[in-house]
N, CA, C and O atoms as a MOPAC input file, in Angstrom:
PM7 MOZYME 1SCF
protein

 N     12.03700 1    33.00800 1    47.88700 1
 C     11.27900 1    33.27100 1    46.75900 1
 C     10.35600 1    31.62200 1    47.33700 1
 O     11.04400 1    30.65800 1    47.67200 1
 N      9.37100 1    31.57200 1    47.35800 1
 C      8.32500 1    30.01400 1    48.40600 1
 C      8.17500 1    29.36400 1    47.04700 1
 O      8.65500 1    29.45600 1    45.91700 1
 N      7.21400 1    28.61400 1    47.75500 1
 C      6.55000 1    27.92500 1    46.83200 1
 C      5.76900 1    27.74500 1    45.65200 1
 O      5.80300 1    27.00300 1    44.67000 1
 N      4.85500 1    28.93100 1    46.19500 1
 C      3.48900 1    28.87700 1    45.45500 1
 C      4.10800 1    30.58400 1    44.45500 1
 O      3.23300 1    31.02400 1    43.70900 1
 N      5.15400 1    31.22200 1    44.46700 1
 C      5.73800 1    31.97500 1    43.99500 1
 C      6.37500 1    30.94700 1    42.50000 1
 O      5.92000 1    31.22600 1    41.39000 1
 N      7.30700 1    29.92700 1    42.62700 1
 C      8.14800 1    28.59800 1    42.10600 1
 C      6.53300 1    28.17000 1    41.10900 1
 O      6.59600 1    28.31400 1    39.88800 1
 N      5.63200 1    27.83200 1    41.53700 1
 C      4.32600 1    27.45200 1    41.19500 1
 C      3.42000 1    27.72000 1    40.27500 1
 O      2.73600 1    27.07100 1    39.48400 1
 N      3.66200 1    29.46400 1    40.72500 1
 C      3.27500 1    30.55300 1    39.42300 1
 C      3.14100 1    30.38200 1    38.72300 1
 O      2.18100 1    30.15200 1    37.98800 1
 N      4.94600 1    30.48000 1    38.66900 1
 C      6.58300 1    31.07300 1    37.78200 1
 C      5.64500 1    29.88900 1    36.37400 1
 O      5.28800 1    30.33200 1    35.28200 1
 N      5.41600 1    28.21900 1    36.88800 1
 C      5.93700 1    28.09300 1    36.59000 1
 C      4.41000 1    27.85400 1    35.38500 1
 O      4.39800 1    27.88200 1    34.15500 1
 N      3.30200 1    27.63600 1    36.34600 1
 C      2.04800 1    28.05500 1    35.32900 1
 C      2.52800 1    28.97500 1    34.23700 1
 O      2.85600 1    28.74100 1    33.07400 1
 N      2.46200 1    30.36300 1    35.11300 1
 C      2.43400 1    31.26900 1    33.38000 1
 C      3.76100 1    31.21300 1    32.51100 1
 O      4.15000 1    32.14500 1    31.80900 1
 N      4.39100 1    30.00900 1    32.65200 1
 C      5.04300 1    29.63000 1    32.08100 1
 C      4.56500 1    28.60700 1    30.16300 1
 O      4.82900 1    28.69800 1    28.96400 1
 N      3.77200 1    27.77300 1    31.10700 1
 C      3.29100 1    26.70700 1    30.03000 1
 C      2.21800 1    27.45600 1    30.52700 1
 O      1.77800 1    26.59600 1    31.28900 1
 N      1.32500 1    28.58700 1    30.69900 1
 C      0.00800 1    29.00600 1    30.03600 1
 C      0.31500 1    30.30100 1    29.39300 1
 O     -0.69700 1    31.00200 1    29.41700 1
 N      1.51400 1    31.01000 1    28.71400 1
 C      2.06400 1    31.74700 1    28.30300 1
 C      2.24100 1    31.33900 1    26.65800 1
 O      3.06100 1    30.68500 1    26.01300 1
 N      0.92800 1    32.14600 1    26.33100 1
 C      0.43300 1    32.21800 1    24.64300 1
 C      1.21300 1    32.47000 1    23.03100 1
 O      1.33400 1    33.61500 1    22.59500 1
 N      1.63300 1    31.43600 1    22.36000 1
 C      2.11700 1    31.01300 1    22.31700 1
 C      2.57000 1    31.16900 1    20.16500 1
 O      3.56100 1    31.31400 1    19.45000 1
 N      0.90400 1    30.99100 1    20.00900 1
 C      0.50300 1    31.26100 1    18.66700 1
 C     -1.71800 1    31.41900 1    18.90600 1
 O     -2.50600 1    31.02900 1    19.76800 1
 N     -1.81700 1    31.99700 1    17.92300 1
 C     -3.64700 1    31.97300 1    17.92400 1
 C     -3.92700 1    30.73300 1    16.80600 1
 O     -2.92500 1    30.57800 1    16.10800 1
 N     -4.56300 1    30.19900 1    16.60300 1
 C     -4.91400 1    28.78600 1    15.60000 1
 C     -6.94000 1    29.25500 1    15.73500 1
 O     -7.48800 1    29.06200 1    16.82000 1
 N     -7.80100 1    29.85000 1    14.49100 1
 C     -9.23000 1    29.87700 1    14.76500 1
 C     -9.62900 1    30.06300 1    15.71200 1
 O    -10.55800 1    29.43700 1    16.22200 1
 N     -8.68500 1    31.49300 1    16.46600 1
 C     -9.12100 1    32.34400 1    16.96800 1
 C     -8.60200 1    31.29700 1    18.38100 1
 O     -8.23300 1    31.95500 1    19.35400 1
 N     -8.57500 1    30.40200 1    18.47500 1
 C     -7.75700 1    28.84200 1    19.67500 1
 C     -6.29100 1    29.85200 1    20.26800 1
 O     -5.32300 1    30.07900 1    19.54200 1
 N     -6.43800 1    30.42700 1    21.92600 1
 C     -4.52900 1    30.88300 1    22.34300 1
 C     -4.66500 1    29.04600 1    22.61800 1
 O     -5.38100 1    28.25800 1    23.23600 1
 N     -3.21800 1    29.03300 1    21.52200 1
 C     -2.11300 1    28.14800 1    21.30100 1
 C     -1.10000 1    27.67800 1    22.73600 1
 O      0.02300 1    28.10100 1    22.46300 1
 N     -1.05100 1    26.89800 1    24.29800 1
 C     -0.34100 1    27.16600 1    24.57900 1
 C      0.95500 1    25.91500 1    24.85800 1
 O      0.84200 1    24.99200 1    24.05200 1
 N      1.38000 1    25.85500 1    25.21500 1
 C      3.25900 1    24.97900 1    25.92000 1
 C      1.49700 1    23.93500 1    26.96800 1
 O      2.21600 1    23.08300 1    27.49000 1
 N      0.92500 1    23.78300 1    27.16900 1
 C      0.52200 1    23.02300 1    27.81700 1
 C     -0.81000 1    22.75700 1    27.09500 1
 O     -1.43300 1    21.86500 1    27.67000 1
 N     -1.29200 1    23.13400 1    26.27300 1
 C     -1.91900 1    22.95500 1    25.62300 1
 C     -0.86100 1    21.83800 1    24.28200 1
 O     -1.28300 1    20.70300 1    24.05800 1
 N     -0.32100 1    22.04700 1    23.97200 1
 C      0.31600 1    21.62300 1    23.01100 1
 C      1.00500 1    20.21500 1    24.49000 1
 O      2.21000 1    20.16900 1    24.24400 1
 N      0.90300 1    19.84300 1    24.95200 1
 C      1.58300 1    18.76600 1    25.47200 1
 C      0.63300 1    17.79400 1    25.77900 1
 O      0.84200 1    16.65400 1    25.36500 1
 N     -0.87000 1    18.14600 1    26.74700 1
 C     -2.09600 1    17.47600 1    26.65900 1
 C     -1.94900 1    17.19500 1    24.86200 1
 O     -1.63800 1    16.27500 1    24.10600 1
 N     -2.21200 1    18.04500 1    24.81400 1
 C     -2.61300 1    17.57600 1    22.25900 1
 C     -1.50300 1    15.77900 1    21.72200 1
 O     -1.77300 1    14.79900 1    21.02700 1
 N     -0.23500 1    16.23300 1    22.56800 1
 C      0.73500 1    14.60800 1    22.13200 1
 C      0.17900 1    13.94000 1    23.08200 1
 O     -0.36800 1    12.90900 1    22.68800 1
 N      0.09700 1    14.20200 1    24.50800 1
 C     -0.68100 1    12.99000 1    25.23400 1
 C     -1.06900 1    12.11000 1    24.79100 1
 O     -0.72400 1    10.95800 1    24.52600 1
 N     -2.29400 1    13.07000 1    24.66600 1
 C     -4.06400 1    12.24300 1    24.04800 1
 C     -3.63100 1    11.26000 1    22.82900 1
 O     -4.11300 1    10.18300 1    22.48100 1
 N     -2.25100 1    12.22300 1    22.16100 1
 C     -2.24500 1    11.51000 1    20.60400 1
 C     -0.95000 1     9.46600 1    20.92400 1
 O     -0.84700 1     8.53500 1    20.12600 1
 N     -0.43100 1     9.57800 1    22.05100 1
 C      0.11600 1     8.86700 1    22.37300 1
 C     -0.28400 1     7.68500 1    22.68700 1
 O      0.23500 1     6.60400 1    22.40700 1
 N     -1.76100 1     8.04100 1    23.61700 1
 C     -2.11500 1     7.37000 1    24.23700 1
 C     -2.96000 1     6.25400 1    23.31100 1
 O     -2.81200 1     5.03200 1    23.32000 1
 N     -4.18300 1     7.30600 1    22.25700 1
 C     -4.46500 1     6.72300 1    20.82200 1
 C     -3.42800 1     5.89700 1    20.17900 1
 O     -3.55400 1     4.70100 1    20.44300 1
 N     -2.83900 1     6.07400 1    19.72000 1
 C     -1.56800 1     5.71500 1    18.73500 1
 C     -1.06500 1     4.03300 1    20.18100 1
 O     -1.06200 1     2.90800 1    19.68200 1
 N     -0.90800 1     4.09000 1    20.89700 1
 C     -0.99900 1     2.55500 1    21.95500 1
 C     -1.31800 1     1.68400 1    21.93900 1
 O     -0.99200 1     0.49800 1    21.99800 1
 N     -2.88100 1     2.99000 1    21.74700 1
 C     -4.47500 1     1.58300 1    22.32500 1
 C     -4.61400 1     1.60200 1    21.26600 1
 O     -4.78300 1     0.39700 1    21.07700 1
 N     -4.73800 1     2.36900 1    19.63700 1
 C     -4.58800 1     1.77700 1    18.54600 1
 C     -3.79100 1     0.30600 1    18.35400 1
 O     -4.28800 1    -0.81400 1    18.47800 1
 N     -2.71000 1     0.57400 1    18.08800 1
 C     -2.14800 1    -0.53100 1    18.20600 1
 C     -2.45600 1    -1.88700 1    18.47100 1
 O     -2.71200 1    -2.64200 1    17.53200 1
 N     -2.45900 1    -2.31500 1    19.74600 1
 C     -3.11200 1    -2.94900 1    21.18100 1
 C     -3.84300 1    -3.97200 1    20.38100 1
 O     -3.76700 1    -5.16500 1    20.08500 1
 N     -5.08400 1    -2.22600 1    20.03700 1
 C     -6.51000 1    -3.30700 1    20.11000 1
 C     -6.50500 1    -4.24900 1    18.42900 1
 O     -7.04000 1    -5.24600 1    17.94500 1
 N     -5.48600 1    -3.11100 1    17.99800 1
 C     -5.40900 1    -3.65400 1    15.89500 1
 C     -4.68400 1    -4.75600 1    16.57800 1
 O     -4.31400 1    -5.24900 1    15.51300 1
 N     -4.16200 1    -5.57000 1    17.48300 1
 C     -3.59000 1    -5.93000 1    16.79500 1
 C     -3.30800 1    -7.63000 1    17.22800 1
 O     -2.71000 1    -8.54600 1    16.66400 1
 N     -4.37900 1    -7.46800 1    19.05300 1
 C     -5.29800 1    -7.96500 1    19.03900 1
 C     -6.53900 1    -8.42600 1    17.99600 1
 O     -6.68800 1    -9.59600 1    17.64300 1
 N     -7.03000 1    -7.79800 1    17.75000 1
 C     -8.54400 1    -8.36700 1    16.98800 1
 C     -7.58500 1    -9.04800 1    15.65700 1
 O     -7.95600 1   -10.16600 1    15.29700 1
 N     -6.59400 1    -8.54900 1    15.04400 1
 C     -6.25700 1    -9.57700 1    14.19400 1
 C     -5.46800 1   -11.11600 1    14.92500 1
 O     -5.09300 1   -11.99200 1    14.14700 1
 N     -5.32400 1   -11.25900 1    16.14400 1
 C     -4.72900 1   -12.88600 1    16.04200 1
 C     -5.67800 1   -13.11000 1    17.34700 1
 O     -5.07700 1   -13.04600 1    18.42000 1
 N     -7.06200 1   -13.36100 1    17.40200 1
 C     -7.94700 1   -13.72200 1    18.19100 1
 C     -9.11000 1   -13.48100 1    16.71200 1
 O     -9.77400 1   -14.49900 1    16.51600 1
 N     -9.34700 1   -12.57700 1    15.93300 1
 C    -10.76200 1   -13.47900 1    15.16100 1
 C    -10.06400 1   -12.78900 1    13.87800 1
 O    -10.82900 1   -11.99300 1    13.33300 1
 N     -9.06100 1   -12.87700 1    13.39200 1
 C     -8.95000 1   -12.80100 1    11.86300 1
 C     -7.92500 1   -14.47500 1    11.58100 1
 O     -7.87700 1   -15.42100 1    10.79500 1
 N     -7.44600 1   -14.11000 1    12.46900 1
 C     -6.68600 1   -15.42100 1    11.87700 1
 C     -7.71600 1   -17.06400 1    12.80000 1
 O     -7.72600 1   -18.26900 1    12.54800 1
 N     -8.24500 1   -16.41800 1    13.60000 1
 C     -9.30400 1   -17.48200 1    12.92100 1
 C     -9.79100 1   -18.02300 1    12.40900 1
 O     -9.73200 1   -19.25200 1    12.38500 1
 N    -10.56000 1   -17.24300 1    11.70800 1
 C    -11.26900 1   -16.96700 1    10.60300 1
 C    -10.51100 1   -17.31600 1     8.46600 1
 O    -10.97800 1   -17.21300 1     7.33200 1
 N     -9.15400 1   -17.73500 1     9.11800 1
 C     -8.09500 1   -17.82200 1     8.10800 1
 C     -8.15700 1   -17.27000 1     7.13800 1
 O     -8.64700 1   -17.61900 1     6.06500 1
 N     -7.66300 1   -16.36000 1     7.43500 1
 C     -7.94700 1   -14.58600 1     5.87300 1
 C     -5.90200 1   -14.52800 1     6.05300 1
 O     -5.16000 1   -14.16100 1     6.96400 1
 N     -5.76800 1   -14.84700 1     5.27300 1
 C     -4.29900 1   -14.23600 1     4.88700 1
 C     -3.93500 1   -13.77800 1     5.35900 1
 O     -4.55300 1   -13.27200 1     6.29500 1
 N     -2.54100 1   -13.51100 1     5.15100 1
 C     -2.01600 1   -12.57700 1     6.22600 1
 C     -1.78700 1   -11.08700 1     5.34100 1
 O     -1.68400 1   -10.07300 1     6.03100 1
 N     -1.72500 1   -10.97300 1     4.14900 1
 C     -1.59100 1   -10.04000 1     3.62900 1
 C     -2.99800 1    -8.91700 1     3.69900 1
 O     -3.23700 1    -7.71300 1     3.60200 1
 N     -3.74700 1   -10.30600 1     3.94900 1
 C     -5.07800 1    -8.80500 1     4.05100 1
 C     -5.29400 1    -8.95700 1     5.84700 1
 O     -5.90900 1    -8.04200 1     6.39400 1
 N     -4.96000 1    -9.70500 1     6.40300 1
 C     -4.45600 1    -9.36000 1     8.40200 1
 C     -3.82900 1    -8.23400 1     8.08900 1
 O     -4.16900 1    -7.32000 1     8.83900 1
 N     -2.99500 1    -7.90600 1     7.22900 1
 C     -2.09200 1    -6.93700 1     7.93700 1
 C     -2.42700 1    -5.78800 1     7.57600 1
 O     -2.03900 1    -4.77300 1     8.15400 1
 N     -3.48800 1    -5.80100 1     6.18700 1
 C     -3.92200 1    -4.71100 1     5.56800 1
 C     -5.29900 1    -4.08400 1     7.19900 1
 O     -5.13300 1    -2.97100 1     7.69800 1
 N     -6.19800 1    -4.81700 1     7.59600 1
 C     -6.90600 1    -4.47100 1     8.27700 1
 C     -6.69900 1    -4.42000 1     9.47500 1
 O     -7.10600 1    -3.51200 1    10.20000 1
 N     -6.06500 1    -5.34800 1     9.82300 1
 C     -4.79400 1    -4.52900 1    11.11000 1
 C     -4.05600 1    -3.16700 1    10.76800 1
 O     -3.45600 1    -2.72300 1    11.74800 1
 N     -3.92700 1    -2.21300 1     9.35500 1
 C     -3.70900 1    -0.62700 1     9.42900 1
 C     -4.66600 1     0.46500 1     8.60700 1
 O     -4.77800 1     1.63400 1     8.23700 1
 N     -5.17900 1    -0.66900 1     8.61800 1
 C     -7.28700 1    -0.30400 1     8.86200 1
 C     -7.75400 1     0.87100 1     9.74200 1
 O     -8.10800 1     2.04600 1     9.64800 1
 N     -7.54500 1    -0.15800 1    10.70300 1
 C     -7.70400 1     0.03600 1    12.15300 1
 C     -7.34700 1     0.58300 1    12.52500 1
 O     -7.93100 1     1.51700 1    13.07400 1
 N     -5.72000 1     0.36300 1    12.50200 1
 C     -5.18800 1     1.41400 1    13.03200 1
 C     -5.56900 1     3.08700 1    12.94300 1
 O     -6.25000 1     3.96000 1    13.48100 1
 N     -4.51000 1     2.81700 1    11.75000 1
 C     -5.47800 1     4.62400 1    11.56900 1
 C     -6.53800 1     5.32500 1    11.39100 1
 O     -6.57600 1     6.55400 1    11.46200 1
 N     -7.87400 1     4.27400 1    11.04400 1
 C     -8.70200 1     5.04700 1    11.83400 1
 C     -8.85600 1     5.11100 1    12.71400 1
 O     -9.76800 1     5.89500 1    12.97700 1
 N     -8.07100 1     4.29700 1    14.14800 1
 C     -8.26400 1     5.12600 1    15.25100 1
 C     -7.43600 1     6.67200 1    15.32900 1
 O     -7.78300 1     7.84500 1    15.46600 1
 N     -6.17300 1     5.94600 1    15.16100 1
 C     -5.03500 1     7.29700 1    15.57900 1
 C     -5.90300 1     8.91800 1    14.48500 1
 O     -5.78200 1    10.04000 1    14.97700 1
 N     -6.48600 1     8.79700 1    13.44600 1
 C     -7.44700 1     9.87100 1    12.95500 1
 C     -8.91300 1    10.76500 1    13.77400 1
 O     -9.45400 1    11.86800 1    13.69500 1
 N     -9.10600 1     9.24800 1    14.69100 1
 C    -10.42800 1     9.87000 1    15.10100 1
 C     -9.65900 1    10.48700 1    16.30000 1
 O     -9.86800 1    11.60100 1    16.77900 1
 N     -8.88600 1     9.72800 1    16.63900 1
 C     -7.52700 1    10.63100 1    18.02600 1
 C     -6.87400 1    11.95800 1    17.85400 1
 O     -6.59400 1    12.91900 1    18.57100 1
 N     -6.75600 1    11.62900 1    16.67300 1
 C     -6.15800 1    13.97600 1    16.04000 1
 C     -6.83700 1    14.23900 1    16.19500 1
 O     -6.76300 1    15.35000 1    16.71800 1
 N     -8.77600 1    13.54200 1    15.94800 1
 C     -9.96300 1    14.67300 1    16.27600 1
 C    -10.30600 1    14.97300 1    17.17500 1
 O    -10.91500 1    16.00100 1    17.47100 1
 N     -9.85200 1    13.79500 1    18.03800 1
 C     -9.79800 1    14.60600 1    19.81000 1
 C     -9.83300 1    15.51100 1    20.19700 1
 O    -10.62900 1    16.44500 1    20.29700 1
 N     -8.24000 1    15.10100 1    20.64200 1
 C     -6.69900 1    15.74200 1    20.58200 1
 C     -7.03900 1    17.28900 1    20.53100 1
 O     -7.08500 1    18.12600 1    21.43200 1
 N     -7.28200 1    17.38800 1    19.03900 1
 C     -7.41000 1    19.14400 1    18.47600 1
 C     -7.89500 1    19.58900 1    19.33700 1
 O     -7.35900 1    20.34800 1    20.14300 1
 N    -10.09300 1    18.84200 1    19.35300 1
 C    -10.51200 1    19.59600 1    20.27300 1
 C    -11.02700 1    19.41800 1    21.41800 1
 O    -12.12100 1    19.36900 1    21.97900 1
 N     -9.35600 1    19.28900 1    21.71400 1
 C     -9.72900 1    19.01900 1    23.93500 1
 C     -8.53400 1    20.11100 1    23.57300 1
 O     -7.82000 1    19.13700 1    23.33400 1
 N     -7.78100 1    21.08100 1    23.35000 1
 C     -6.87800 1    21.96100 1    22.81900 1
 C     -8.63700 1    23.02900 1    22.15500 1
 O     -8.49800 1    24.23900 1    22.33800 1
 N     -9.67600 1    22.73300 1    21.66800 1
 C     -9.65600 1    24.26200 1    21.45800 1
 C     -9.66000 1    23.84700 1    19.97300 1
 O     -8.99100 1    24.85700 1    19.75500 1
 N     -9.77300 1    23.38600 1    18.94700 1
 C     -9.78000 1    24.03900 1    17.71000 1
 C    -11.13500 1    22.42300 1    17.18200 1
 O    -11.57600 1    21.30000 1    17.42600 1
 N    -11.13800 1    23.39500 1    16.50400 1
 C    -12.82800 1    22.69300 1    16.05000 1
 C    -12.40300 1    21.86900 1    14.50500 1
 O    -11.80800 1    22.57300 1    13.68800 1
 N    -12.64400 1    20.68800 1    14.18800 1
 C    -12.64700 1    20.52900 1    13.10600 1
 C    -13.83000 1    19.11400 1    13.03300 1
 O    -13.25300 1    18.06000 1    12.76500 1
 N    -14.92200 1    19.02000 1    13.17800 1
 C    -15.48300 1    18.55800 1    13.24500 1
 C    -16.05300 1    18.37700 1    11.54000 1
 O    -16.34400 1    17.41900 1    10.82500 1
 N    -16.03100 1    19.25100 1    11.44800 1
 C    -17.14400 1    19.65500 1    10.45400 1
 C    -15.92200 1    18.72100 1     8.82800 1
 O    -16.19400 1    17.88600 1     7.96500 1
 N    -14.88900 1    19.35100 1     9.12200 1
 C    -14.18000 1    17.99700 1     8.76400 1
 C    -13.98900 1    16.58200 1     8.81600 1
 O    -13.73000 1    15.97600 1     7.77600 1
 N    -14.07000 1    16.09800 1     9.70500 1
 C    -13.92800 1    14.87200 1    10.63900 1
 C    -14.13500 1    13.67300 1     9.25700 1
 O    -13.24200 1    12.85900 1     9.02100 1
 N    -15.03700 1    13.70800 1     8.68100 1
 C    -15.49400 1    12.55500 1     7.69700 1
 C    -14.55800 1    13.00200 1     6.95900 1
 O    -13.69400 1    13.30000 1     7.78300 1
 N    -14.13700 1    13.26000 1     5.88700 1
 C    -13.10300 1    13.18600 1     4.97000 1
 C    -11.67400 1    13.65900 1     5.36900 1
 O    -10.70200 1    13.73800 1     4.61800 1
 N    -11.70000 1    13.79200 1     5.96300 1
 C     -9.99600 1    13.98800 1     6.77800 1
 C     -9.89800 1    12.24900 1     6.58900 1
 O     -9.20900 1    11.61800 1     5.78800 1
 N    -10.94600 1    11.69200 1     7.74000 1
 C    -10.54800 1    10.65300 1     8.48000 1
 C    -10.83100 1     9.15100 1     7.57000 1
 O    -10.25700 1     8.12700 1     7.93900 1
 N    -12.08200 1     9.13000 1     5.94700 1
 C    -11.78100 1     8.41400 1     5.52800 1
 C    -10.78700 1     8.70600 1     3.78000 1
 O    -10.85600 1     7.87600 1     2.87300 1
 N    -10.17400 1     9.67000 1     3.69600 1
 C     -9.64300 1     9.22200 1     2.12200 1
 C     -8.65600 1     8.16000 1     2.90300 1
 O     -8.46700 1     7.00600 1     2.51900 1
 N     -8.01800 1     8.80300 1     4.15400 1
 C     -6.28900 1     7.99900 1     3.73800 1
 C     -6.61000 1     6.99500 1     4.13200 1
 O     -5.88300 1     6.18800 1     3.55200 1
 N     -7.66700 1     6.15300 1     5.17900 1
 C     -8.07100 1     4.77900 1     5.32400 1
 C     -8.54100 1     3.70000 1     4.27900 1
 O     -8.49400 1     2.47100 1     4.23800 1
 N     -9.02900 1     4.72400 1     3.42700 1
 C    -10.24600 1     4.28500 1     2.31300 1
 C     -8.70700 1     4.37800 1     0.65600 1
 O     -8.34500 1     3.46800 1    -0.09000 1
 N     -8.31200 1     5.63700 1     0.70100 1
 C     -6.83700 1     5.40000 1    -0.04000 1
 C     -6.07700 1     4.25900 1     0.20000 1
 O     -5.92100 1     3.51800 1    -0.77100 1
 N     -5.44400 1     3.86000 1     1.51000 1
 C     -4.07700 1     2.24000 1     1.71300 1
 C     -5.20000 1     0.93400 1     1.35400 1
 O     -5.06000 1    -0.08800 1     0.68300 1
 N     -6.58900 1     1.59600 1     2.28800 1
 C     -6.98100 1     0.34300 1     1.82600 1
 C     -7.23700 1    -0.26300 1     0.05500 1
 O     -7.50500 1    -1.42000 1    -0.27100 1
 N     -7.06500 1     0.83900 1    -0.79100 1
 C     -7.05900 1     0.13100 1    -1.97600 1
 C     -5.78200 1     0.07000 1    -2.28100 1
 O     -5.54100 1    -0.76600 1    -3.15300 1
 N     -4.98500 1     0.58300 1    -1.92800 1
 C     -3.61200 1     0.76700 1    -3.19000 1
 C     -2.85900 1    -0.76200 1    -2.67900 1
 O     -2.03700 1    -1.29900 1    -3.42100 1
 N     -3.21600 1    -1.34100 1    -1.42200 1
 C     -2.75200 1    -2.40300 1    -0.31500 1
 C     -3.83600 1    -3.87600 1    -0.76200 1
 O     -3.21100 1    -4.93700 1    -0.77100 1
 N     -4.76500 1    -3.94000 1    -0.97600 1
 C     -5.83400 1    -5.08700 1    -1.40100 1
 C     -4.75200 1    -4.34800 1    -2.93300 1
 O     -4.93200 1    -4.77000 1    -4.07600 1

């Protein structure tokens, strides 16, 4: 078996349709891309929120509980935006639901923690 046949077999395996959502074929490679984007967004959101808390909110002498709440709201907001980007990268369009999906958990968490 030549290298081209091996790579073609691997490509066919990753591009095989698993199921369809909203007219979009979901493949194994699309799932890996989705998970990779989510991983990058989660890491970025945690680093950004932690740096924000360390540099800005501590200097403003905001209480620890309020700082934690702000950090979590920022993290969750970035994760929700990242999830929308990840869904769109594999072809699932959620732009119509973007505002309602991202605002509810953020608002709910912030009101519950305060």
